[in-house]
XYZ file of N, CA and C in Angstrom:
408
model
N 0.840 -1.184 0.000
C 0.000 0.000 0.000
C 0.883 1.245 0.000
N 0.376 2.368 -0.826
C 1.116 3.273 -0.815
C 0.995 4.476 -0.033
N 1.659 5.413 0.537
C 1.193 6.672 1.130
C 0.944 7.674 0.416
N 0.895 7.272 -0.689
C 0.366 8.825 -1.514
C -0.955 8.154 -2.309
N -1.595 8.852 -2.701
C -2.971 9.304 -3.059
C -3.392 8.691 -4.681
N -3.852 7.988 -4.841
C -4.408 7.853 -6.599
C -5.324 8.642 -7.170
N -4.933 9.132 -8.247
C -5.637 10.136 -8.897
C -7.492 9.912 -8.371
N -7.566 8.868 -8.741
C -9.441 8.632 -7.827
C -9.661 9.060 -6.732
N -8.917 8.419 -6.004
C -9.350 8.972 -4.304
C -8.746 10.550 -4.096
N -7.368 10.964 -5.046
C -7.376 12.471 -4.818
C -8.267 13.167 -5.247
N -9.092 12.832 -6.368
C -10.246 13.647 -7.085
C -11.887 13.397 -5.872
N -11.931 12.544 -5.066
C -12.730 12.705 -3.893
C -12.451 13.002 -2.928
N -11.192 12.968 -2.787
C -10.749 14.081 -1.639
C -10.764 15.293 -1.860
N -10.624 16.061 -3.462
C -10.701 17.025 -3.668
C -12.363 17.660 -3.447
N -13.434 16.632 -3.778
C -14.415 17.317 -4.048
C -15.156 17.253 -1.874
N -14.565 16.091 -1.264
C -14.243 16.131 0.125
C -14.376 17.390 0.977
N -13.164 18.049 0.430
C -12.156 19.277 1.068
C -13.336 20.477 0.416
N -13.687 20.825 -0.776
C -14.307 21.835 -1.335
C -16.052 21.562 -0.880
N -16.686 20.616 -0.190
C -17.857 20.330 0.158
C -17.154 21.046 1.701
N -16.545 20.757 2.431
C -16.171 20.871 3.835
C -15.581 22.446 3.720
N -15.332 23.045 2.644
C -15.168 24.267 2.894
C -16.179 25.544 2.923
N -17.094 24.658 1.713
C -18.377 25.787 1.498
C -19.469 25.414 3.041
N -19.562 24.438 3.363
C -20.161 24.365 4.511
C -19.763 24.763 5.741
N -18.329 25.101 6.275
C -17.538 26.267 6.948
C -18.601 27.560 6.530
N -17.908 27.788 5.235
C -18.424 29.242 5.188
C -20.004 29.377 5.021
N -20.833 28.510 4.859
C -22.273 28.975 5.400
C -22.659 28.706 6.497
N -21.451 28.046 7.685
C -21.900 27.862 9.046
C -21.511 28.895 10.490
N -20.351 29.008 9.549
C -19.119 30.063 10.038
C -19.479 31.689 9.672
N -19.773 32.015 8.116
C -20.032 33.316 7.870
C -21.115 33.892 7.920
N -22.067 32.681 6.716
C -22.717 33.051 5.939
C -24.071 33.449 7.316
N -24.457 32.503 7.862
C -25.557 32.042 8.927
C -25.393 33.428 10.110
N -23.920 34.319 9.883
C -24.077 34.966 11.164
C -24.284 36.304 10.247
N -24.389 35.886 9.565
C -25.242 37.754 8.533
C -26.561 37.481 8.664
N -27.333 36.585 8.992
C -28.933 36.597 8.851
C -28.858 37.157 9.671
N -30.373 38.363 9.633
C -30.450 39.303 10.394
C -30.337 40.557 10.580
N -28.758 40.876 9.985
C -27.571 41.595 10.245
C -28.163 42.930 9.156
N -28.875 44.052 9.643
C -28.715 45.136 8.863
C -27.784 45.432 7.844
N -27.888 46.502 6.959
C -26.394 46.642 5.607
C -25.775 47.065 6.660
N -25.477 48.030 7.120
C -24.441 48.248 8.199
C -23.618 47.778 8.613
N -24.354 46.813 9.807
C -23.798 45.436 10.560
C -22.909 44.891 9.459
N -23.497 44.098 8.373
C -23.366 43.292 7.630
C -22.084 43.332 7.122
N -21.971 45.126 6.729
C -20.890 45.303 6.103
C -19.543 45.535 7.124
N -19.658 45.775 7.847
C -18.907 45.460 8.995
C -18.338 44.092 9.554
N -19.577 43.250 9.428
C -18.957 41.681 9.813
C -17.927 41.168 8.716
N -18.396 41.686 7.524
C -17.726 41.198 6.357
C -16.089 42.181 6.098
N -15.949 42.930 6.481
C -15.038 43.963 6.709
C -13.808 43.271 8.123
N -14.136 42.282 9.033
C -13.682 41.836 9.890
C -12.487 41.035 9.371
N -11.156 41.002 10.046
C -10.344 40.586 9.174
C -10.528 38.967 9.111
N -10.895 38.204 10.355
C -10.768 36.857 9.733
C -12.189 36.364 8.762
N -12.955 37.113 8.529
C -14.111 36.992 7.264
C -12.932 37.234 6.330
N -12.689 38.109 6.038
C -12.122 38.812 4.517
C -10.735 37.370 4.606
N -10.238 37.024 5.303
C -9.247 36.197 4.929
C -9.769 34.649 4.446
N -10.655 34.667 5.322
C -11.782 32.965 5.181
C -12.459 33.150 3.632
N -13.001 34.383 3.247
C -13.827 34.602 2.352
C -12.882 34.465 1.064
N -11.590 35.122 1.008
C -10.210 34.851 0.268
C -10.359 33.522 0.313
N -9.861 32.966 0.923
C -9.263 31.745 1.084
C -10.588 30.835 0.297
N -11.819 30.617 0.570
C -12.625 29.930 0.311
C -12.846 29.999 -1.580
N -13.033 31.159 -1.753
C -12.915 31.837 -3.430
C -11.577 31.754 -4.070
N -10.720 31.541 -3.592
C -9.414 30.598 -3.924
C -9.299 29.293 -4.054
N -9.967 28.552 -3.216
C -10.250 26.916 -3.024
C -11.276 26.827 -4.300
N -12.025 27.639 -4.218
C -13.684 27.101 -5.339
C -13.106 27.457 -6.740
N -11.949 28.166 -6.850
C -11.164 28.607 -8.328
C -10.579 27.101 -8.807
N -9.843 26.276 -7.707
C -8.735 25.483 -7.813
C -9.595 24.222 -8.294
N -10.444 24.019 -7.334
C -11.123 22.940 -6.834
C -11.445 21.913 -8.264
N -12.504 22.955 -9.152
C -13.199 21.869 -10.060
C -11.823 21.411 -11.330
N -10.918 22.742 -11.193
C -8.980 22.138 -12.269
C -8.584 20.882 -11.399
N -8.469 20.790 -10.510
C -8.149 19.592 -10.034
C -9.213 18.338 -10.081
N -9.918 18.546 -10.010
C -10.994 17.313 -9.676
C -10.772 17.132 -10.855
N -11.233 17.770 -12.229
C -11.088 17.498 -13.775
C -9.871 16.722 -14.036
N -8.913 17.087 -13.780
C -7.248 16.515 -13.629
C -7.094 15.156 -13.300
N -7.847 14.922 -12.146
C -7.610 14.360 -11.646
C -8.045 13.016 -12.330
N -9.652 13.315 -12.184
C -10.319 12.366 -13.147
C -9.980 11.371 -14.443
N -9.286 12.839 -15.228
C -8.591 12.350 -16.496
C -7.371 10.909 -15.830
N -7.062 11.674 -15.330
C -5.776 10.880 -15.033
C -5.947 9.431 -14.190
N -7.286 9.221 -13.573
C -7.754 8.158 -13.038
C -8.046 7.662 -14.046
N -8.814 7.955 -15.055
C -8.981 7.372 -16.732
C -8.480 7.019 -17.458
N -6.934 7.343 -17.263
C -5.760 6.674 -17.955
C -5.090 5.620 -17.149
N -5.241 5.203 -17.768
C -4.730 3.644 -16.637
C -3.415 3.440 -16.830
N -2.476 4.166 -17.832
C -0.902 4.408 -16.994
C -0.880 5.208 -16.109
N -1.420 6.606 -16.651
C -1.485 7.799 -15.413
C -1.830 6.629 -13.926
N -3.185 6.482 -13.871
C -3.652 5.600 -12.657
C -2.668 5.188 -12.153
N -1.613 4.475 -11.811
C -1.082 3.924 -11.815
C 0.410 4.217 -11.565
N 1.385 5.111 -12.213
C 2.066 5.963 -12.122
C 2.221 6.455 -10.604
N 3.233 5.822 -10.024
C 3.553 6.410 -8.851
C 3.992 8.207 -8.944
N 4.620 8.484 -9.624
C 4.964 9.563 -9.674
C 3.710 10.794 -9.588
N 2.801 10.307 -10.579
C 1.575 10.815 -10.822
C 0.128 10.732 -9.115
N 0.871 9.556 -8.574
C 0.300 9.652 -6.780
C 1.197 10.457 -6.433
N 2.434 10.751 -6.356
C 3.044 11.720 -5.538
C 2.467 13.168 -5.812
N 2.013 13.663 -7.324
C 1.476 15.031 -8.129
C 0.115 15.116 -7.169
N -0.911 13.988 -7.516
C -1.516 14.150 -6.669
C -2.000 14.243 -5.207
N -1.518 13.534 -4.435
C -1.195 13.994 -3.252
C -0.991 15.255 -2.807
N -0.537 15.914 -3.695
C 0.187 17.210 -3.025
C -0.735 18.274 -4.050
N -1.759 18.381 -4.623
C -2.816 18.758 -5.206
C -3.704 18.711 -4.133
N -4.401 17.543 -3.769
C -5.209 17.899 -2.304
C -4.240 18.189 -1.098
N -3.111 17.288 -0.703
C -2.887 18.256 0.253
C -2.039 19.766 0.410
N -1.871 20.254 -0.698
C -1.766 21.782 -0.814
C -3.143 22.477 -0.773
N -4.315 21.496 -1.248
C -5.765 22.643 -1.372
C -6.275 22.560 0.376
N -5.756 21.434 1.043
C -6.518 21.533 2.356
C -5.604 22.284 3.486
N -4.191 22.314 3.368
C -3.249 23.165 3.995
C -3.814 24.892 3.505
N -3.942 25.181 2.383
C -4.210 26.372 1.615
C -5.634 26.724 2.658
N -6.956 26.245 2.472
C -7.725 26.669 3.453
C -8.033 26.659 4.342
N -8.102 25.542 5.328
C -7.544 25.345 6.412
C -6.755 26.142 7.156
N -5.568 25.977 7.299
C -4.337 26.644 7.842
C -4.803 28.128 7.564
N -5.441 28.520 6.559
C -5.488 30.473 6.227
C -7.041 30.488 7.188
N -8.019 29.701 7.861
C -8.836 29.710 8.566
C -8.929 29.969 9.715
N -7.762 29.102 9.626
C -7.628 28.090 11.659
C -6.674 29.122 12.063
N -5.808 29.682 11.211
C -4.913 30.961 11.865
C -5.373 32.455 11.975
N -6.325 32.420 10.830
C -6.627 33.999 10.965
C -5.452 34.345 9.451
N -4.970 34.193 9.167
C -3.914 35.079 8.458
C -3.555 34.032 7.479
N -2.784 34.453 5.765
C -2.668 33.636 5.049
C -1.405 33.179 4.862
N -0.669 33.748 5.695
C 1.150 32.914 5.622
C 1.129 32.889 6.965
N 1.741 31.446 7.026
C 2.784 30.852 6.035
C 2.167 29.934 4.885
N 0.481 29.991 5.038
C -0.209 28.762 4.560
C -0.417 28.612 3.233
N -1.063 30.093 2.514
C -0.795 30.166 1.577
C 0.126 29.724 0.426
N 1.350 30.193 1.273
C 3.088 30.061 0.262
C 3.054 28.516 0.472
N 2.644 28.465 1.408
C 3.224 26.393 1.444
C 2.238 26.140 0.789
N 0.621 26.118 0.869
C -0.063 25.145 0.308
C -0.453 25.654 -1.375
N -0.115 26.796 -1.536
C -0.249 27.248 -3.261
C 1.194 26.462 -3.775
N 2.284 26.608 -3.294
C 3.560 25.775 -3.841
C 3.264 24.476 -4.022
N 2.325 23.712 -3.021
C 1.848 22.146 -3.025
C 1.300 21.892 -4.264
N 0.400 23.191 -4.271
C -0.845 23.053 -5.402
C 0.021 22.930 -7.134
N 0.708 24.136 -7.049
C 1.490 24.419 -8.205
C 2.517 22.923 -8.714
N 2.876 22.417 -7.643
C 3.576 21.611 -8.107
C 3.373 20.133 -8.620
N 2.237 20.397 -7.797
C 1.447 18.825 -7.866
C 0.848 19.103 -9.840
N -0.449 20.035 -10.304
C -0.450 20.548 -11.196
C 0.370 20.569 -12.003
N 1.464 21.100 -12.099
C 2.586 21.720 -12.842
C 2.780 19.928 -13.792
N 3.201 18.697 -12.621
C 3.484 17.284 -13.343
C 2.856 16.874 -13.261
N 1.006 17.140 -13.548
C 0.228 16.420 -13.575
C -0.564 16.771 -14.800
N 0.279 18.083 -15.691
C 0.074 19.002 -16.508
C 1.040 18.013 -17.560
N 2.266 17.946 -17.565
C 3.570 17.349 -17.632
C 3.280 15.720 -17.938
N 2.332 15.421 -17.240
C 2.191 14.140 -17.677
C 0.696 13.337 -18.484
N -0.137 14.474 -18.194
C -1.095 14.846 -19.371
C -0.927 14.827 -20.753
N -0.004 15.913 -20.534
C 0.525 15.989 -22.051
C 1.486 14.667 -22.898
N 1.969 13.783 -22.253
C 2.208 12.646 -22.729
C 1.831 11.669 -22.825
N 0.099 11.902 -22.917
C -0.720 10.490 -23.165
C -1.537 11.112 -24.297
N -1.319 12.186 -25.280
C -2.087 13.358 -26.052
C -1.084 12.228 -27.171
């Protein structure tokens, strides 16, 4: 058994992580504006760990469906599938997207989490891009 991730189970972990984030933010944000005059409202949303959660979440929902798509493909190719190298890409595709929101949540602030989990993201992508292109 391996410790890194197959394109299948990273593409449900991806859609996992992006279900568990939008439900944060309608439990966490969204639910504490009912009520809330424009005023208020704009004020709660003006609060810095909203504006960083709200970042962070609209960053995840950008990434989310490129990866799951990616991912998919690449579960569909049954060298890709298979391809250890291509579990290491992925792996680090979800776990750069769950370090990325997470960590910019749970801290309040987006570094160090950001730089680490967008580098995860980029890199995982980058040879999963790389190895796409050699089944074309």
């Amino acid at each position: 058994m391996s410790f890194f991730l197959t394109p299948g189970t990273a593409a449900f972990a991806t859609l996992a992580n992006t279900l568990a984030a939008k439900i944060f933010m309608s439990a966490a944000v969204r639910s504490k504006q009912t009520g809330m005059n424009k005023e208020t409202g704009k004020k709660f949303l003006g609060e810095p760990w909203v504006k960083n959660a709200c970042a962070a979440q609209l960053n995840e929902a950008e990434y989310s469906p490129l990866f799951f798509s990616v991912l998919m493909y690449a579960k569909m190719d049954s060298n890709l599938n298979s391809s250890s190298s291509v579990g290491v890409a992925s792996t680090l595709c979800v776990a750069g997207s769950v370090l990325y929101f997470w960590g910019r949540v749970f801290t309040g602030k987006p570094l160090p989490f950001s730089l680490i989990g967008g580098s995860m993201r980029y890199a995982g992508l980058l040879y999963l891009t790389y190895a796409i292109y050699g089944t074309l």
